[in-house]
Amino acid sequence: MAFPDDRDTAPYLDEIEDGVYAFLQPDGGWCLNNAGVVVNGDDVVVVDTAATERRAELFRALIAEVTDVAPTVVVNTHFHGDHTFGNFVFSPPAAVVAHEAARREMLVAGLGLQGLWPNVRWGEVTLRPPTVTYRDRMDVYAGELRLELIHPGPAHTVTDTVVWIPDRSVVFAGDIVMSGVTPFCLMGSIEGSLRAIERLRALRPSVVVPGHGPVGGPELFDEAEEYLRWIKRLARAGVAAGRSPLETARAADLGAFAAFIDAERILPNLHRAYAEERGAAPGAELDVLACFTEMVEFHGRLPTCHA
């Protein structure tokens, strides 16, 4: 299955702990998410899928290279299409599991993400929402290996799930944590993300699989926290000075964060931070399309998507 990128940036499967694999899609930018698979005896659990049909098919083919067992469960860490559009490649027969809000938001959003990047080869995607949902916590098993599904509250979105595997000291953080990639909290919460990161840190994982970017350790929590606290400071100063989020974004010195992929996300992040600075509840609804449109204006073009 050919990809337009060279071999160094093609998706690949990496065994990060015994029977626990990360599916990594460099460079981790828009719609190039990470996913995972847990293989234990006759049980295979997938964590997230991919944005396009061909990428999800590649993920399935790579899984088949490490096990003859077909996945029976797919866990979605949130509702965004880059993590869920590939569900249909595995389900049926696999059951799709996610937070109860993820099912609702997935049905509302549909395949709308495809309209933002019409030139992407999405394939013949069929929306496959969760068939099993939970509210606060849920356990899924691969053999005797327990996967704890935890809803941390509004963070990247209001639909987030983190997958903690205590016996492997691995956490799949979803898009609450990214690695060398700019966080994106427009549909969630800055303050809620900081609280979620504290909960993740308290798990004391050795390995952290971020939603985008290279696998790391607990240092990824520090990276995300530093960025989010910086956004909060910008928003507080901007609100006090009567500047709009766009004006604040244009005046901001990115400093070390300039090295993050998709730095244009500063603008939607500021919209969320401004709302919270003015008293909005975490996860309160914002005009996502208007914020995305303004981000395109700020960036000077449509953000790049290599999916």
Coordinates of C-alpha atoms in Angstrom, one line a residue:
M1 CA 0.0 0.0 0.0
A2 CA 1.8 3.1 -1.3
F3 CA 1.9 6.4 0.5
P4 CA 3.0 9.7 -1.0
D5 CA 5.6 10.2 1.8
D6 CA 9.0 8.5 1.8
R7 CA 9.8 5.5 3.8
D8 CA 11.0 7.5 6.8
T9 CA 7.6 8.9 7.3
A10 CA 5.4 5.9 6.5
P11 CA 3.1 4.6 9.3
Y12 CA 4.6 1.7 11.4
L13 CA 3.9 -0.5 14.3
D14 CA 6.2 -0.4 17.3
E15 CA 6.2 -2.8 20.3
I16 CA 6.6 -0.5 23.3
E17 CA 6.0 -3.2 26.0
D18 CA 5.3 -6.9 26.0
G19 CA 2.3 -7.3 23.7
V20 CA 1.5 -3.6 23.6
Y21 CA 2.1 -1.8 20.3
A22 CA 1.8 1.8 19.1
F23 CA 0.8 2.5 15.5
L24 CA 2.6 5.7 14.7
Q25 CA 2.0 8.1 11.8
P26 CA 4.7 10.7 11.4
D27 CA 4.9 13.6 11.5
G28 CA 1.9 13.6 13.8
G29 CA 0.3 16.7 12.3
W30 CA -3.4 17.2 11.4
C31 CA -5.1 13.8 11.1
L32 CA -1.9 11.8 11.5
N33 CA -2.8 10.3 14.8
N34 CA -1.3 7.5 16.8
A35 CA -3.3 4.4 17.6
G36 CA -2.4 1.1 19.4
V37 CA -3.1 -2.6 19.8
V38 CA -2.8 -4.9 22.8
V39 CA -2.2 -8.6 22.0
N40 CA -2.5 -11.2 24.8
G41 CA -3.2 -14.8 23.9
D42 CA -6.5 -15.1 22.0
D43 CA -7.5 -11.5 22.7
V44 CA -6.7 -8.4 20.7
V45 CA -7.8 -4.9 21.7
V46 CA -7.3 -1.9 19.4
V47 CA -7.0 1.7 20.7
D48 CA -8.2 4.1 18.1
T49 CA -8.0 3.7 14.3
A50 CA -7.1 6.2 11.6
A51 CA -8.5 8.9 9.4
T52 CA -8.6 7.3 6.0
E53 CA -9.5 3.9 4.7
R54 CA -6.1 3.1 3.4
R55 CA -4.4 4.0 6.6
A56 CA -6.8 1.9 8.6
E57 CA -6.3 -1.0 6.2
L58 CA -2.5 -0.6 6.7
F59 CA -3.0 -0.7 10.5
R60 CA -5.0 -3.9 10.2
A61 CA -2.4 -5.4 8.0
L62 CA 0.4 -4.6 10.4
I63 CA -1.6 -6.1 13.3
A64 CA -2.0 -9.3 11.2
E65 CA 1.8 -9.5 11.1
V66 CA 2.1 -9.9 14.9
T67 CA -1.0 -12.0 15.6
D68 CA -3.4 -14.3 13.7
V69 CA -6.3 -13.2 16.0
A70 CA -8.7 -10.6 14.7
P71 CA -9.4 -7.7 17.1
T72 CA -12.6 -8.1 19.1
V73 CA -12.7 -4.6 20.7
V74 CA -11.9 -1.1 19.4
V75 CA -11.6 1.6 22.0
N76 CA -11.9 5.2 20.8
T77 CA -10.2 7.9 22.9
H78 CA -12.5 10.6 21.6
F79 CA -14.9 11.3 18.7
H80 CA -12.6 13.1 16.2
G81 CA -12.5 11.4 12.8
D82 CA -8.7 10.9 12.7
H83 CA -9.1 8.5 15.6
T84 CA -12.5 7.0 14.6
F85 CA -13.1 7.0 10.8
G86 CA -11.2 3.7 10.5
N87 CA -13.5 1.9 12.9
F88 CA -15.4 0.3 10.0
V89 CA -12.3 -1.6 9.0
F90 CA -12.5 -3.5 12.3
S91 CA -16.2 -3.4 13.1
P92 CA -17.9 -5.7 12.5
P93 CA -16.9 -8.0 14.1
A94 CA -15.2 -5.9 16.7
A95 CA -17.3 -4.0 19.3
V96 CA -16.5 -0.3 19.4
V97 CA -16.2 1.1 23.0
A98 CA -16.0 4.8 24.0
H99 CA -17.3 7.4 26.4
E100 CA -21.0 7.9 26.1
A101 CA -20.5 11.5 24.9
A102 CA -18.2 10.2 22.1
R103 CA -21.1 8.3 20.5
R104 CA -23.3 11.4 20.6
E105 CA -20.7 13.7 19.2
M106 CA -19.6 11.2 16.5
L107 CA -23.2 11.0 15.3
V108 CA -23.6 14.7 15.2
A109 CA -20.2 15.3 13.5
G110 CA -20.7 12.6 10.9
L111 CA -18.0 12.7 8.2
G112 CA -17.8 16.5 8.4
L113 CA -14.1 16.5 8.9
Q114 CA -13.6 15.4 5.3
G115 CA -15.0 18.7 4.1
L116 CA -12.2 20.6 5.7
W117 CA -9.6 18.8 3.5
P118 CA -11.4 17.7 0.4
N119 CA -8.1 16.8 -1.4
V120 CA -7.3 14.1 1.2
R121 CA -7.9 10.5 -0.1
W122 CA -10.4 9.6 2.6
G123 CA -11.6 6.4 0.8
E124 CA -15.0 4.9 1.2
V125 CA -15.4 5.6 4.9
T126 CA -18.5 4.3 6.7
L127 CA -19.2 5.9 10.1
R128 CA -19.1 3.3 12.8
P129 CA -20.0 4.9 16.2
P130 CA -19.5 3.1 19.5
T131 CA -21.7 0.1 20.3
V132 CA -20.7 0.0 24.0
T133 CA -20.4 3.2 26.1
Y134 CA -19.5 4.1 29.6
R135 CA -19.7 7.1 31.9
D136 CA -16.8 7.3 34.3
R137 CA -14.7 4.2 34.3
M138 CA -14.7 0.8 32.6
D139 CA -12.4 -2.2 32.4
V140 CA -11.7 -4.1 29.2
Y141 CA -9.6 -7.3 29.2
A142 CA -7.2 -8.8 26.8
G143 CA -6.9 -12.2 28.3
E144 CA -6.0 -11.5 32.0
L145 CA -4.5 -8.1 31.1
R146 CA -6.7 -5.3 32.3
L147 CA -7.1 -2.1 30.4
E148 CA -8.7 0.7 32.5
L149 CA -10.8 3.2 30.5
I150 CA -10.9 6.5 32.4
H151 CA -12.9 9.6 31.5
P152 CA -11.0 12.6 32.9
G153 CA -13.7 15.2 32.2
P154 CA -13.5 17.9 29.5
A155 CA -9.9 18.1 28.2
H156 CA -9.1 17.7 24.6
T157 CA -12.8 17.3 24.0
V158 CA -15.7 16.5 26.3
T159 CA -15.6 12.9 25.1
D160 CA -12.1 11.8 26.1
T161 CA -10.9 8.4 27.3
V162 CA -7.5 7.5 28.5
V163 CA -6.4 3.8 28.4
W164 CA -4.3 2.8 31.3
I165 CA -2.6 -0.7 31.4
P166 CA -1.2 -1.0 34.9
D167 CA 0.6 -4.3 34.4
R168 CA 2.6 -2.8 31.5
S169 CA 2.9 0.8 32.9
V170 CA 1.6 2.1 29.6
V171 CA -1.0 4.8 29.1
F172 CA -2.6 5.7 25.8
A173 CA -3.4 9.4 26.5
G174 CA -5.3 10.2 23.4
D175 CA -5.0 13.9 22.3
I176 CA -4.9 15.1 25.9
V177 CA -1.2 14.8 25.4
M178 CA 0.8 15.3 22.2
S179 CA 4.5 15.0 21.6
G180 CA 6.2 17.8 19.7
V181 CA 2.8 18.7 18.3
T182 CA 0.7 21.7 19.4
P183 CA -2.2 20.8 21.8
F184 CA -5.7 21.5 20.5
C185 CA -8.4 22.3 23.1
L186 CA -11.0 24.2 21.1
M187 CA -13.7 21.5 21.8
G188 CA -12.6 20.8 25.3
S189 CA -11.0 22.8 28.1
I190 CA -7.6 24.4 28.9
E191 CA -8.2 24.1 32.6
G192 CA -9.7 20.6 32.2
S193 CA -6.7 19.5 30.2
L194 CA -4.4 20.6 33.1
R195 CA -6.5 18.6 35.5
A196 CA -6.5 15.6 33.2
I197 CA -2.7 15.8 32.9
E198 CA -2.4 15.7 36.7
R199 CA -4.6 12.6 36.8
L200 CA -2.4 11.0 34.1
R201 CA 0.8 11.9 36.0
A202 CA -0.7 10.3 39.2
L203 CA -0.8 7.0 37.4
R204 CA 3.0 7.0 37.2
P205 CA 3.3 5.4 33.8
S206 CA 6.7 4.5 32.4
V207 CA 5.4 4.8 28.8
V208 CA 3.1 7.5 27.4
V209 CA 1.5 7.1 24.0
P210 CA 0.4 10.5 22.9
G211 CA -2.4 11.2 20.5
H212 CA 0.1 12.6 18.0
G213 CA 3.9 12.5 17.8
P214 CA 6.6 10.2 19.1
V215 CA 6.1 7.9 22.1
G216 CA 7.7 9.2 25.3
G217 CA 7.5 9.1 29.1
P218 CA 6.2 11.4 31.8
E219 CA 8.2 14.3 30.4
L220 CA 5.4 14.6 27.8
F221 CA 3.1 15.7 30.6
D222 CA 5.5 18.5 31.4
E223 CA 5.6 19.6 27.8
A224 CA 1.8 19.8 27.5
E225 CA 1.4 21.5 30.9
E226 CA 4.0 24.2 30.0
Y227 CA 2.2 25.0 26.8
L228 CA -1.3 25.1 28.3
R229 CA -0.2 27.4 31.2
W230 CA 1.4 29.7 28.7
I231 CA -1.9 29.9 26.8
K232 CA -3.7 30.7 30.0
R233 CA -1.2 33.6 30.7
L234 CA -1.7 35.0 27.2
A235 CA -5.5 34.8 27.6
R236 CA -5.5 36.5 31.0
A237 CA -3.3 39.3 29.7
G238 CA -5.3 39.6 26.5
V239 CA -8.7 39.8 28.2
A240 CA -7.3 42.4 30.7
A241 CA -6.0 44.5 27.8
G242 CA -9.2 44.2 25.7
R243 CA -7.4 42.4 22.9
S244 CA -9.2 39.8 20.8
P245 CA -7.8 36.2 20.6
L246 CA -6.6 37.0 17.0
E247 CA -4.8 40.1 18.2
T248 CA -3.2 38.2 21.0
A249 CA -2.1 35.4 18.7
R250 CA -0.6 37.8 16.2
A251 CA 1.4 39.5 19.0
A252 CA 2.5 36.3 20.8
D253 CA 6.2 35.2 20.8
L254 CA 6.0 31.4 20.5
G255 CA 9.5 31.0 21.8
A256 CA 10.3 27.3 22.3
F257 CA 6.7 26.4 21.2
A258 CA 7.5 27.6 17.7
A259 CA 9.2 24.2 17.2
F260 CA 5.8 22.4 17.7
I261 CA 4.0 21.1 14.6
D262 CA 0.8 23.0 13.8
A263 CA 1.6 26.1 15.8
E264 CA -1.4 27.8 14.2
R265 CA -3.5 26.1 16.9
I266 CA -2.6 28.9 19.2
L267 CA -5.6 30.8 17.9
P268 CA -8.3 28.2 18.7
N269 CA -6.6 27.5 22.0
L270 CA -6.8 31.1 22.8
H271 CA -10.5 31.2 22.0
R272 CA -11.1 28.4 24.5
A273 CA -8.8 30.1 27.1
Y274 CA -10.6 33.4 26.6
A275 CA -13.9 31.8 27.1
E276 CA -12.8 30.2 30.4
E277 CA -11.1 33.4 31.5
R278 CA -14.5 35.1 31.1
G279 CA -16.2 32.4 33.2
A280 CA -17.3 29.7 30.7
A281 CA -17.5 26.2 32.0
P282 CA -15.0 23.7 30.8
G283 CA -16.3 22.2 27.6
A284 CA -18.9 24.9 27.0
E285 CA -19.9 25.0 23.3
L286 CA -18.0 27.5 21.1
D287 CA -18.4 28.2 17.4
V288 CA -15.9 25.7 16.1
L289 CA -16.3 26.5 12.4
A290 CA -15.9 30.2 13.0
C291 CA -12.7 29.6 15.1
F292 CA -11.3 27.3 12.4
T293 CA -12.1 29.9 9.7
E294 CA -10.3 32.5 11.7
M295 CA -7.3 30.1 12.2
V296 CA -7.0 29.8 8.4
E297 CA -7.0 33.6 8.2
F298 CA -4.3 33.8 10.9
H299 CA -2.2 31.1 9.3
G300 CA -2.6 32.6 5.9
R301 CA -3.8 29.3 4.3
L302 CA -5.5 26.1 5.1
P303 CA -3.4 24.1 7.6
T304 CA -1.5 21.2 6.0
C305 CA -3.0 17.7 6.3
H306 CA -1.0 14.8 5.0
A307 CA -3.5 12.1 5.8

